[in-house]
């Protein structure tokens, strides 16, 4: 595994440190996205009241819209996707530091090797980050639709989300 991942990075760079930072960022973004569950739980509890010892849905109770509960919960993944794109610039600059590995890269028969080593891992990281955000978006939407009482849902939640995002 060690040699395979280093094939996609500039020669001599500490790629394992970059990967450790990346996964730490993903973990933080995931933990931040869990705020959705807290917000959802709070909104859901507002739908109910107590009648004696029984918990019942309040008359005319309406659940908050999905996009309001979601708010910025997935923003961490977007920040990571943008941040890893800045690694492209760092990878290019790295070739001109220290041992000047740019001279090694210019001697290679494949002239695209420099670009391949500077762009591949950051783009892969950005795509993975955004893919995780989309997966969590669908998961949170599924929780919202499945766990909210049907009589408390307002129609068009998915359309409202996209109208806010776009």
MMTF fields as JSON, N, C-alpha, C and O atoms, coordinates in Angstrom:
{
  "mmtfVersion": "1.0.0",
  "mmtfProducer": "UNKNOWN",
  "numBonds": 663,
  "numAtoms": 664,
  "numGroups": 166,
  "numChains": 1,
  "numModels": 1,
  "chainsPerModel": [1],
  "groupsPerChain": [166],
  "chainIdList": ["A"],
  "bondAtomList": [4, 2, 8, 6, 12, 10, 16, 14, 20, 18, 24, 22, 28, 26, 32, 30, 36, 34, 40, 38, 44, 42, 48, 46, 52, 50, 56, 54, 60, 58, 64, 62, 68, 66, 72, 70, 76, 74, 80, 78, 84, 82, 88, 86, 92, 90, 96, 94, 100, 98, 104, 102, 108, 106, 112, 110, 116, 114, 120, 118, 124, 122, 128, 126, 132, 130, 136, 134, 140, 138, 144, 142, 148, 146, 152, 150, 156, 154, 160, 158, 164, 162, 168, 166, 172, 170, 176, 174, 180, 178, 184, 182, 188, 186, 192, 190, 196, 194, 200, 198, 204, 202, 208, 206, 212, 210, 216, 214, 220, 218, 224, 222, 228, 226, 232, 230, 236, 234, 240, 238, 244, 242, 248, 246, 252, 250, 256, 254, 260, 258, 264, 262, 268, 266, 272, 270, 276, 274, 280, 278, 284, 282, 288, 286, 292, 290, 296, 294, 300, 298, 304, 302, 308, 306, 312, 310, 316, 314, 320, 318, 324, 322, 328, 326, 332, 330, 336, 334, 340, 338, 344, 342, 348, 346, 352, 350, 356, 354, 360, 358, 364, 362, 368, 366, 372, 370, 376, 374, 380, 378, 384, 382, 388, 386, 392, 390, 396, 394, 400, 398, 404, 402, 408, 406, 412, 410, 416, 414, 420, 418, 424, 422, 428, 426, 432, 430, 436, 434, 440, 438, 444, 442, 448, 446, 452, 450, 456, 454, 460, 458, 464, 462, 468, 466, 472, 470, 476, 474, 480, 478, 484, 482, 488, 486, 492, 490, 496, 494, 500, 498, 504, 502, 508, 506, 512, 510, 516, 514, 520, 518, 524, 522, 528, 526, 532, 530, 536, 534, 540, 538, 544, 542, 548, 546, 552, 550, 556, 554, 560, 558, 564, 562, 568, 566, 572, 570, 576, 574, 580, 578, 584, 582, 588, 586, 592, 590, 596, 594, 600, 598, 604, 602, 608, 606, 612, 610, 616, 614, 620, 618, 624, 622, 628, 626, 632, 630, 636, 634, 640, 638, 644, 642, 648, 646, 652, 650, 656, 654, 660, 658],
  "bondOrderList": [1, 1, 1, 1, 1, 1, 1, 1, 1, 1, 1, 1, 1, 1, 1, 1, 1, 1, 1, 1, 1, 1, 1, 1, 1, 1, 1, 1, 1, 1, 1, 1, 1, 1, 1, 1, 1, 1, 1, 1, 1, 1, 1, 1, 1, 1, 1, 1, 1, 1, 1, 1, 1, 1, 1, 1, 1, 1, 1, 1, 1, 1, 1, 1, 1, 1, 1, 1, 1, 1, 1, 1, 1, 1, 1, 1, 1, 1, 1, 1, 1, 1, 1, 1, 1, 1, 1, 1, 1, 1, 1, 1, 1, 1, 1, 1, 1, 1, 1, 1, 1, 1, 1, 1, 1, 1, 1, 1, 1, 1, 1, 1, 1, 1, 1, 1, 1, 1, 1, 1, 1, 1, 1, 1, 1, 1, 1, 1, 1, 1, 1, 1, 1, 1, 1, 1, 1, 1, 1, 1, 1, 1, 1, 1, 1, 1, 1, 1, 1, 1, 1, 1, 1, 1, 1, 1, 1, 1, 1, 1, 1, 1, 1, 1, 1],
  "groupList": [{"groupName": "UNK", "atomNameList": ["N", "CA", "C", "O"], "elementList": ["N", "C", "C", "O"], "formalChargeList": [0, 0, 0, 0], "bondAtomList": [1, 0, 2, 1, 3, 2], "bondOrderList": [1, 1, 2], "singleLetterCode": "X", "chemCompType": "L-PEPTIDE LINKING"}],
  "groupTypeList": [0, 0, 0, 0, 0, 0, 0, 0, 0, 0, 0, 0, 0, 0, 0, 0, 0, 0, 0, 0, 0, 0, 0, 0, 0, 0, 0, 0, 0, 0, 0, 0, 0, 0, 0, 0, 0, 0, 0, 0, 0, 0, 0, 0, 0, 0, 0, 0, 0, 0, 0, 0, 0, 0, 0, 0, 0, 0, 0, 0, 0, 0, 0, 0, 0, 0, 0, 0, 0, 0, 0, 0, 0, 0, 0, 0, 0, 0, 0, 0, 0, 0, 0, 0, 0, 0, 0, 0, 0, 0, 0, 0, 0, 0, 0, 0, 0, 0, 0, 0, 0, 0, 0, 0, 0, 0, 0, 0, 0, 0, 0, 0, 0, 0, 0, 0, 0, 0, 0, 0, 0, 0, 0, 0, 0, 0, 0, 0, 0, 0, 0, 0, 0, 0, 0, 0, 0, 0, 0, 0, 0, 0, 0, 0, 0, 0, 0, 0, 0, 0, 0, 0, 0, 0, 0, 0, 0, 0, 0, 0, 0, 0, 0, 0, 0, 0],
  "groupIdList": [1, 2, 3, 4, 5, 6, 7, 8, 9, 10, 11, 12, 13, 14, 15, 16, 17, 18, 19, 20, 21, 22, 23, 24, 25, 26, 27, 28, 29, 30, 31, 32, 33, 34, 35, 36, 37, 38, 39, 40, 41, 42, 43, 44, 45, 46, 47, 48, 49, 50, 51, 52, 53, 54, 55, 56, 57, 58, 59, 60, 61, 62, 63, 64, 65, 66, 67, 68, 69, 70, 71, 72, 73, 74, 75, 76, 77, 78, 79, 80, 81, 82, 83, 84, 85, 86, 87, 88, 89, 90, 91, 92, 93, 94, 95, 96, 97, 98, 99, 100, 101, 102, 103, 104, 105, 106, 107, 108, 109, 110, 111, 112, 113, 114, 115, 116, 117, 118, 119, 120, 121, 122, 123, 124, 125, 126, 127, 128, 129, 130, 131, 132, 133, 134, 135, 136, 137, 138, 139, 140, 141, 142, 143, 144, 145, 146, 147, 148, 149, 150, 151, 152, 153, 154, 155, 156, 157, 158, 159, 160, 161, 162, 163, 164, 165, 166],
  "secStructList": [7, 2, 2, 2, 2, 2, 6, 6, 1, 7, 6, 6, 7, 7, 2, 2, 2, 2, 2, 2, 2, 2, 2, 2, 2, 2, 2, 2, 2, 2, 2, 2, 2, 6, 2, 2, 2, 2, 2, 2, 2, 2, 2, 2, 2, 6, 6, 3, 3, 3, 3, 6, 6, 3, 3, 3, 3, 7, 6, 6, 7, 7, 7, 7, 7, 2, 2, 2, 2, 2, 6, 6, 6, 6, 2, 2, 2, 2, 2, 2, 2, 2, 2, 2, 2, 2, 2, 2, 2, 2, 2, 2, 2, 2, 6, 6, 1, 6, 6, 6, 6, 2, 2, 2, 2, 2, 2, 1, 1, 7, 6, 6, 2, 2, 2, 2, 2, 2, 2, 2, 2, 2, 2, 2, 2, 2, 2, 2, 2, 2, 2, 2, 2, 2, 2, 2, 2, 2, 2, 2, 2, 2, 2, 2, 2, 2, 2, 1, 7, 4, 4, 4, 7, 7, 1, 7, 2, 2, 2, 2, 2, 2, 2, 2, 2, 7],
  "xCoordList": [0.836, 0.0, 0.868, 0.54, 1.975, 2.817, 3.312, 3.273, 3.772, 4.321, 3.239, 3.497, 2.054, 0.99, 0.522, 0.295, 0.374, -0.121, 0.954, 0.632, 2.198, 3.282, 3.447, 4.067, 2.913, 2.947, 2.151, 2.41, 1.184, 0.312, 0.698, -0.06, 1.849, 2.28, 3.641, 4.38, 3.978, 5.32, 6.39, 6.195, 7.516, 8.559, 9.112, 9.454, 9.191, 9.766, 8.797, 9.173, 7.569, 6.601, 6.077, 6.002, 5.723, 5.168, 3.666, 2.847, 3.332, 1.941, 1.098, -0.106, 1.728, 0.977, 0.485, -0.583, 1.25, 0.805, -0.391, -1.351, -0.337, -1.467, -2.723, -3.818, -2.559, -3.703, -4.265, -5.481, -3.391, -3.85, -4.666, -5.72, -4.179, -4.928, -6.275, -7.293, -6.263, -7.481, -8.543, -9.692, -8.157, -9.122, -9.557, -10.693, -8.669, -9.065, -10.104, -11.081, -9.903, -10.875, -12.206, -13.258, -12.175, -13.418, -14.148, -15.373, -13.404, -14.027, -14.686, -15.808, -13.986, -14.563, -15.801, -16.795, -15.743, -16.905, -18.082, -19.229, -17.804, -18.875, -19.49, -20.713, -18.646, -19.16, -19.979, -21.002, -19.528, -20.288, -21.629, -22.631, -21.649, -22.9, -23.926, -25.125, -23.461, -24.373, -25.257, -26.216, -24.939, -25.825, -27.224, -28.207, -27.305, -28.615, -29.51, -30.685, -28.953, -29.76, -30.247, -31.365, -29.42, -29.83, -30.935, -31.947, -30.733, -31.748, -33.056, -34.147, -32.921, -34.116, -34.865, -36.089, -34.137, -34.751, -35.479, -36.58, -34.863, -35.509, -36.789, -37.809, -36.731, -37.919, -39.008, -40.191, -38.61, -39.582, -40.271, -41.475, -39.529, -40.128, -41.132, -42.03, -40.983, -41.938, -43.31, -44.297, -43.363, -44.633, -45.533, -46.732, -44.979, -45.715, -46.022, -45.307, -47.09, -47.474, -47.967, -48.091, -48.24, -48.689, -50.162, -50.593, -50.91, -52.297, -52.343, -52.364, -52.357, -52.256, -50.874, -49.864, -50.845, -49.57, -49.224, -48.258, -49.994, -49.786, -49.162, -49.53, -48.23, -47.596, -48.339, -48.417, -48.885, -49.683, -49.192, -48.567, -49.497, -49.146, -50.088, -51.303, -49.541, -50.342, -51.177, -50.719, -52.378, -53.181, -52.508, -51.968, -52.551, -51.955, -50.442, -49.87, -49.799, -48.336, -47.719, -48.128, -46.727, -46.05, -44.553, -43.985, -43.926, -42.48, -41.749, -42.19, -40.616, -39.767, -39.307, -39.144, -39.101, -38.654, -37.271, -36.456, -37.028, -35.767, -34.572, -33.571, -34.669, -33.517, -33.194, -32.042, -34.199, -33.953, -33.232, -32.366, -33.603, -32.944, -31.534, -30.598, -31.377, -30.054, -29.095, -27.943, -29.56, -28.789, -27.368, -27.205, -26.36, -24.968, -24.288, -23.062, -25.054, -24.485, -23.48, -22.591, -23.601, -22.687, -21.586, -20.817, -21.514, -20.533, -19.092, -18.209, -18.847, -17.501, -16.934, -15.742, -17.768, -17.312, -16.956, -16.015, -17.698, -17.395, -16.075, -15.253, -15.878, -14.626, -13.437, -12.401, -13.581, -12.494, -12.238, -11.085, -13.291, -13.123, -12.359, -11.494, -12.67, -11.955, -10.518, -9.584, -10.352, -9.014, -8.06, -6.897, -8.538, -7.625, -7.276, -6.252, -8.105, -7.742, -6.544, -5.785, -6.386, -5.205, -3.933, -2.832, -4.081, -2.916, -2.311, -1.125, -3.095, -2.547, -1.445, -0.362, -1.715, -0.712, 0.49, 1.632, 0.242, 1.342, 2.188, 3.414, 1.563, 2.316, 3.196, 4.33, 2.686, 3.529, 4.691, 5.829, 4.4, 5.454, 6.489, 7.665, 6.056, 6.958, 8.097, 9.212, 7.827, 8.855, 10.009, 11.098, 9.793, 10.828, 11.532, 12.387, 11.19, 11.784, 12.851, 12.863, 13.73, 14.7, 15.541, 16.373, 15.325, 16.161, 15.778, 16.361, 14.817, 14.381, 14.038, 14.655, 13.051, 12.659, 12.047, 11.726, 11.883, 11.374, 12.336, 11.914, 13.639, 14.616, 14.444, 14.599, 14.13, 13.85, 12.607, 12.59, 11.57, 10.312, 10.468, 9.811, 11.323, 11.51, 12.298, 12.218, 13.05, 13.825, 13.007, 13.44, 11.827, 11.017, 10.484, 10.187, 10.361, 9.871, 8.415, 8.028, 7.626, 6.218, 6.114, 6.29, 5.833, 5.781, 4.574, 4.544, 3.589, 2.394, 2.535, 1.625, 3.641, 3.844, 3.799, 3.254, 4.363, 4.341, 2.892, 2.536, 2.07, 0.679, -0.096, -0.929, 0.191, -0.459, -0.18, -1.091, 1.058, 1.449, 0.952, 0.783, 0.723, 0.276, -1.237, -1.744, -1.96, -3.405, -4.212, -5.29, -3.741, -4.545, -5.088, -6.299, -4.23, -4.699, -5.602, -6.629, -5.263, -6.197, -7.57, -8.587, -7.611, -8.914, -9.69, -10.906, -9.0, -9.645, -10.216, -11.336, -9.447, -9.922, -11.142, -12.07, -11.155, -12.305, -13.547, -14.643, -13.378, -14.512, -15.055, -16.269, -14.169, -14.609, -15.363, -16.398, -14.852, -15.502, -16.906, -17.848, -17.053, -18.369, -19.303, -20.508, -18.75, -19.553, -20.094, -21.252, -19.271, -19.723, -20.819, -21.773, -20.681, -21.709, -23.037, -24.093, -22.991, -24.219, -24.849, -26.069, -24.017, -24.536, -25.214, -26.303, -24.588, -25.192, -26.463, -27.418, -26.47, -27.675, -28.854, -29.943, -28.628, -29.696, -30.076, -31.256, -29.091, -29.374, -30.197, -31.174, -29.802, -30.543, -31.943, -32.893, -32.07, -33.395, -34.267, -35.45, -33.674, -34.411, -34.882, -36.012, -34.022, -34.41, -35.552, -36.524, -35.421, -36.449, -37.807, -38.813, -37.838, -39.099, -39.642, -40.846, -38.767, -39.221, -39.672, -40.589, -39.05, -39.32, -40.296, -40.757, -40.609, -41.55, -42.967, -43.229, -43.881, -45.27, -45.791, -45.58, -46.46, -46.906, -47.796, -47.724, -48.631, -49.544, -48.83, -49.415, -47.582, -46.824, -45.891, -45.288, -45.77, -44.886, -45.574, -46.759, -44.831, -45.342, -44.805, -43.658, -45.604, -45.148, -44.038, -43.871, -43.288, -42.273, -40.967, -40.288, -40.607, -39.382, -38.139, -37.23, -38.105, -36.94, -36.807, -35.694, -37.904, -37.874, -37.436, -36.686, -37.899, -37.49, -35.992, -35.336, -35.447, -34.006, -33.235, -32.296, -33.618, -32.893, -33.092, -32.2, -34.236, -34.436, -33.521, -33.089, -33.229, -32.311, -30.866, -30.069, -30.522, -29.145, -28.77, -27.638, -29.721, -29.415, -29.832, -29.67],
  "yCoordList": [-1.2, 0.0, 1.247, 2.24, 1.194, 2.369, 2.835, 4.026, 1.901, 2.273, 2.685, 3.505, 2.145, 2.494, 3.93, 4.635, 4.374, 5.737, 6.762, 7.856, 6.43, 7.366, 7.561, 8.533, 6.671, 6.798, 8.015, 8.554, 8.449, 9.56, 10.871, 11.839, 10.911, 12.11, 12.567, 11.778, 13.815, 14.289, 13.48, 13.108, 13.201, 12.411, 13.115, 14.297, 12.371, 12.893, 13.575, 13.913, 13.788, 14.478, 13.5, 12.293, 14.04, 13.213, 13.048, 13.747, 12.123, 11.938, 11.358, 11.606, 10.589, 9.992, 11.054, 10.902, 12.122, 13.226, 13.938, 14.278, 14.159, 14.774, 13.918, 14.437, 12.621, 11.713, 11.715, 11.668, 11.768, 11.813, 13.088, 13.038, 14.224, 15.487, 15.406, 15.886, 14.803, 14.683, 13.879, 14.308, 12.717, 11.883, 12.506, 12.313, 13.243, 13.974, 15.031, 15.21, 15.721, 16.705, 16.065, 16.617, 14.904, 14.206, 13.785, 13.879, 13.328, 12.945, 14.154, 14.061, 15.28, 16.505, 16.949, 17.356, 16.873, 17.251, 16.32, 16.765, 15.044, 14.096, 14.386, 14.39, 14.629, 14.93, 16.219, 16.312, 17.209, 18.453, 18.21, 18.832, 17.319, 17.04, 16.36, 16.398, 15.747, 15.091, 16.1, 15.71, 17.384, 18.413, 18.303, 18.684, 17.778, 17.584, 16.747, 17.064, 15.679, 14.784, 15.485, 15.241, 16.348, 17.104, 18.09, 18.191, 18.82, 19.78, 19.069, 19.544, 17.931, 17.174, 16.706, 16.815, 16.193, 15.727, 16.867, 16.68, 18.035, 19.194, 19.593, 19.88, 19.609, 19.961, 18.916, 19.248, 17.666, 16.589, 16.661, 16.422, 16.983, 17.039, 18.188, 18.133, 19.227, 20.342, 19.95, 20.652, 18.834, 18.38, 17.712, 17.555, 17.326, 16.526, 17.314, 18.249, 16.92, 17.458, 16.318, 15.179, 16.638, 15.616, 15.816, 16.923, 14.758, 14.726, 13.641, 12.446, 14.084, 13.125, 12.51, 13.208, 11.19, 10.473, 10.051, 9.318, 10.499, 10.099, 11.236, 12.401, 10.877, 11.838, 11.78, 10.723, 12.912, 12.947, 14.081, 15.042, 13.931, 14.974, 16.15, 15.969, 17.337, 18.54, 18.812, 18.555, 19.32, 19.643, 20.771, 21.716, 20.655, 21.63, 21.766, 22.795, 20.743, 20.77, 20.531, 19.629, 21.354, 21.244, 21.16, 21.964, 20.177, 19.984, 21.089, 21.533, 21.535, 22.502, 21.904, 20.689, 22.747, 22.265, 21.637, 22.015, 20.661, 19.926, 20.845, 20.704, 21.784, 22.645, 23.543, 23.939, 23.871, 24.678, 23.867, 24.381, 22.608, 21.748, 21.411, 21.401, 21.135, 20.788, 21.963, 21.798, 23.133, 24.381, 24.176, 23.885, 24.315, 24.23, 22.952, 22.91, 21.925, 20.699, 20.006, 19.304, 20.184, 19.524, 20.456, 20.095, 21.637, 22.625, 22.153, 22.521, 21.356, 20.849, 20.065, 20.16, 19.301, 18.522, 19.422, 19.139, 20.492, 21.453, 22.157, 22.359, 22.525, 23.186, 22.264, 22.708, 20.998, 20.043, 19.898, 19.851, 19.828, 19.688, 20.873, 20.696, 22.068, 23.263, 23.274, 23.623, 22.892, 22.917, 21.955, 22.292, 20.76, 19.823, 20.27, 19.854, 21.102, 21.63, 22.584, 22.738, 23.221, 24.058, 23.219, 23.738, 21.925, 21.041, 20.918, 20.617, 21.142, 21.096, 22.141, 21.846, 23.344, 24.416, 24.034, 24.218, 23.5, 23.093, 22.009, 22.047, 21.055, 19.977, 20.515, 20.067, 21.462, 22.061, 22.83, 22.728, 23.593, 24.375, 23.465, 23.818, 22.317, 21.39, 20.955, 20.718, 20.851, 20.421, 21.416, 21.05, 22.641, 23.671, 23.916, 24.798, 23.156, 23.337, 22.274, 21.231, 22.541, 21.555, 20.969, 21.659, 19.704, 19.011, 19.326, 18.773, 20.198, 20.61, 19.396, 19.167, 18.632, 17.435, 17.775, 16.872, 19.044, 19.438, 18.999, 18.686, 18.982, 18.544, 17.06, 16.643, 16.272, 14.861, 14.703, 13.901, 15.472, 15.346, 15.763, 15.201, 16.734, 17.193, 16.184, 16.196, 15.321, 14.314, 13.082, 12.262, 12.937, 11.755, 11.774, 12.843, 10.604, 10.559, 11.016, 11.556, 10.802, 11.21, 12.628, 12.832, 13.59, 14.987, 15.285, 16.306, 14.407, 14.616, 14.062, 14.223, 13.422, 12.819, 13.863, 13.601, 15.034, 16.103, 16.468, 16.55, 16.683, 17.058, 15.912, 16.14, 14.699, 13.522, 13.439, 13.175, 13.659, 13.553, 14.734, 14.597, 15.859, 17.032, 17.123, 17.709, 16.553, 16.753, 15.553, 15.744, 14.345, 13.142, 13.025, 12.9, 13.061, 12.879, 14.014, 13.738, 15.279, 16.326, 16.234, 16.428, 15.944, 15.806, 14.611, 14.685, 13.531, 12.356, 12.688, 12.292, 13.416, 13.825, 14.72, 14.573, 15.65, 16.545, 15.764, 16.015, 14.831, 14.033, 13.162, 13.061, 12.536, 11.695, 12.538, 12.116, 13.706, 14.583, 14.968, 14.906, 15.355, 15.737, 14.534, 14.658, 13.378, 12.157, 11.805, 11.41, 11.944, 11.706, 12.699, 12.334, 13.94, 14.946, 14.57, 14.712, 14.099, 13.702, 12.477, 12.408, 11.515, 10.323, 10.72, 10.232, 11.595, 12.046, 12.863, 12.784, 13.643, 14.404, 13.456, 13.674, 12.407, 11.431, 10.697, 10.449, 10.354, 9.651, 10.529, 10.067, 11.794, 12.695, 12.979, 13.094, 13.09, 13.282, 12.048, 12.171, 10.863, 9.629, 9.567, 9.162, 9.967, 10.01, 11.003, 10.721, 12.157, 13.2, 12.695, 12.866, 12.079, 11.616, 10.402, 10.31, 9.474, 8.23, 8.418, 7.734, 9.32, 9.43, 10.545, 10.606, 11.413, 12.496, 11.998, 11.386, 12.247, 11.837, 12.47, 13.655, 11.67, 12.115, 13.35, 14.211, 13.441, 14.579, 15.876, 16.954, 15.78, 16.987, 17.465, 18.531, 16.688, 17.06, 18.031, 17.887, 19.01, 19.865, 19.315, 18.873, 19.334, 18.75, 19.579, 20.763, 18.92, 19.605, 19.876, 20.858, 19.03, 19.265, 19.201, 20.019, 18.243, 18.087, 19.298, 19.774, 19.795, 20.962, 22.199, 23.026, 22.326, 23.47, 23.45, 24.491, 22.258, 22.14, 22.613, 23.4, 22.145, 22.511, 23.98, 24.592, 24.545, 25.961, 26.816, 27.893, 26.341, 27.079, 26.867, 27.805, 25.633, 25.347, 26.01, 26.455, 26.071, 26.654, 28.098, 28.797],
  "zCoordList": [0.0, 0.0, 0.0, -0.649, 0.727, 0.851, -0.516, -0.827, -1.316, -2.61, -3.599, -4.48, -3.476, -4.403, -4.216, -5.199, -2.974, -2.728, -3.084, -3.549, -2.876, -3.181, -4.679, -5.112, -5.457, -6.927, -7.39, -8.466, -6.58, -6.945, -6.281, -6.335, -5.666, -4.934, -5.432, -6.02, -5.208, -5.565, -4.836, -3.679, -5.493, -4.849, -3.603, -3.641, -2.511, -1.277, -0.34, 0.782, -0.756, 0.096, 1.167, 0.937, 2.323, 3.401, 3.165, 3.761, 2.298, 1.894, 3.025, 3.097, 3.906, 5.011, 5.988, 6.58, 6.16, 7.008, 6.369, 7.06, 5.076, 4.366, 4.488, 4.704, 4.351, 4.442, 5.862, 6.049, 6.853, 8.243, 8.491, 9.127, 7.992, 8.134, 7.402, 7.899, 6.237, 5.444, 6.197, 6.302, 6.717, 7.426, 8.753, 9.186, 9.389, 10.593, 10.236, 10.963, 9.138, 8.667, 8.33, 8.651, 7.685, 7.366, 8.638, 8.714, 9.626, 10.891, 11.56, 12.059, 11.566, 12.154, 11.384, 11.985, 10.054, 9.241, 9.517, 9.572, 9.69, 9.99, 11.352, 11.499, 12.343, 13.678, 13.673, 14.351, 12.907, 12.794, 12.1, 12.452, 11.127, 10.416, 11.317, 11.039, 12.382, 13.316, 14.058, 14.724, 13.944, 14.494, 13.904, 14.539, 12.687, 12.075, 12.974, 13.159, 13.531, 14.366, 15.629, 16.082, 16.196, 17.38, 17.009, 17.703, 15.904, 15.461, 15.101, 15.418, 14.44, 14.059, 15.309, 15.38, 16.278, 17.52, 18.234, 18.75, 18.259, 18.889, 18.148, 18.775, 16.824, 16.034, 16.194, 16.266, 16.248, 16.4, 17.762, 17.859, 18.798, 20.139, 20.268, 21.108, 19.44, 19.472, 18.917, 19.135, 18.205, 17.618, 18.648, 18.416, 19.759, 20.737, 22.001, 22.362, 22.657, 23.951, 24.821, 24.371, 26.048, 26.997, 27.329, 27.655, 27.246, 27.695, 28.77, 28.473, 30.007, 31.106, 31.095, 31.177, 30.993, 30.922, 29.505, 29.295, 28.542, 27.148, 26.348, 26.496, 25.518, 24.612, 23.286, 22.66, 22.858, 21.634, 20.731, 21.181, 19.456, 18.494, 18.701, 18.785, 18.782, 18.972, 17.722, 16.608, 17.891, 16.708, 15.911, 16.486, 14.619, 13.697, 13.861, 13.504, 14.392, 14.52, 13.148, 12.417, 12.81, 11.523, 11.773, 12.512, 11.147, 11.287, 10.543, 9.483, 11.109, 10.416, 9.094, 8.981, 8.103, 6.803, 6.906, 7.748, 6.022, 6.034, 5.859, 6.56, 4.929, 4.677, 5.865, 6.043, 6.682, 7.877, 8.957, 9.665, 9.067, 10.049, 9.581, 10.382, 8.293, 7.75, 7.848, 8.25, 7.487, 7.548, 7.017, 5.832, 7.834, 7.38, 7.853, 7.962, 8.13, 8.7, 7.779, 8.262, 6.494, 5.558, 5.06, 4.169, 5.627, 5.184, 5.391, 4.617, 6.41, 6.673, 5.495, 5.205, 4.824, 3.673, 2.496, 1.754, 2.326, 1.264, 1.571, 0.678, 2.819, 3.214, 2.957, 2.462, 3.287, 3.04, 1.548, 1.12, 0.757, -0.691, -1.27, -2.128, -0.811, -1.289, -0.758, -1.481, 0.499, 1.109, 0.413, 0.189, 0.07, -0.579, -1.994, -2.537, -2.59, -3.909, -3.811, -4.768, -2.647, -2.45, -2.367, -2.552, -2.088, -2.09, -3.485, -3.619, -4.502, -5.868, -5.996, -6.502, -5.547, -5.594, -4.747, -5.169, -3.551, -2.674, -3.329, -3.236, -3.981, -4.635, -5.758, -5.929, -6.514, -7.555, -6.926, -7.383, -5.886, -5.227, -4.558, -4.471, -4.095, -3.415, -4.326, -3.859, -5.608, -6.551, -6.649, -7.091, -6.254, -6.344, -5.016, -4.929, -3.982, -2.664, -2.417, -3.071, -1.486, -1.012, -2.127, -2.716, -2.416, -3.393, -4.831, -5.763, -5.014, -6.362, -7.233, -8.273, -6.79, -7.531, -8.887, -9.659, -9.183, -10.493, -11.6, -12.713, -11.277, -12.273, -12.579, -13.727, -11.58, -11.785, -12.652, -13.586, -12.338, -13.074, -14.536, -15.413, -14.802, -16.187, -17.023, -18.251, -16.366, -17.097, -17.445, -18.255, -16.845, -17.114, -18.543, -19.076, -19.17, -20.552, -20.691, -21.727, -19.665, -19.712, -19.146, -17.945, -19.995, -19.556, -18.672, -17.986, -18.685, -17.868, -16.455, -15.641, -16.151, -14.834, -13.717, -12.645, -13.962, -12.956, -12.609, -11.433, -13.619, -13.387, -12.717, -11.84, -13.14, -12.568, -11.07, -10.285, -10.671, -9.264, -8.426, -7.215, -9.035, -8.281, -8.155, -7.198, -9.103, -9.169, -8.68, -8.117, -8.87, -8.639, -7.218, -7.038, -6.213, -4.831, -4.35, -3.728, -4.613, -4.181, -4.843, -4.179, -6.134, -6.798, -6.258, -6.078, -6.005, -5.429, -4.051, -3.727, -3.243, -1.922, -1.999, -1.203, -2.948, -3.108, -3.537, -3.036, -4.453, -4.925, -3.793, -3.617, -3.03, -1.909, -0.882, -0.366, -0.593, 0.379, -0.076, 0.714, -1.312, -1.817, -1.919, -1.701, -2.247, -2.302, -0.913, -0.782, 0.109, 1.478, 1.872, 2.56, 1.44, 1.746, 1.087, 1.702, -0.14, -0.846, -0.178, -0.028, 0.222, 0.9, 2.204, 2.506, 2.978, 4.235, 3.984, 4.757, 2.909, 2.572, 2.352, 2.884, 1.566, 1.328, 2.615, 2.862, 3.428, 4.684, 5.623, 6.212, 5.76, 6.642, 6.105, 6.879, 4.807, 4.224, 4.479, 4.798, 4.337, 4.614, 6.059, 6.329, 6.987, 8.401, 8.594, 9.294, 7.97, 8.101, 7.622, 8.311, 6.456, 5.873, 6.628, 6.865, 7.007, 7.627, 9.079, 9.531, 9.798, 11.241, 11.612, 12.752, 10.676, 10.96, 10.71, 9.674, 11.633, 11.39, 10.088, 9.831, 9.296, 7.963, 8.022, 7.145, 9.047, 9.142, 9.492, 9.39, 9.901, 10.275, 9.167, 9.282, 8.104, 6.992, 6.05, 5.75, 5.592, 4.521, 3.207, 3.148, 2.169, 0.9, 0.254, 0.543, -0.628, -1.424, -0.689, -0.986, 0.257, 1.021, 0.135, 0.273, -0.762, -1.639, -2.567, -2.793, -3.098, -3.975, -3.198, -3.716, -1.967, -1.142, -0.895, -0.932, -0.643, -0.417, -1.639, -1.514, -2.811, -4.033, -4.405, -4.993, -4.074, -4.371, -3.488, -3.899, -2.29, -1.403, -1.85, -1.836, -2.246, -2.647, -3.964, -4.149, -4.863, -6.171, -6.156, -7.156]
}
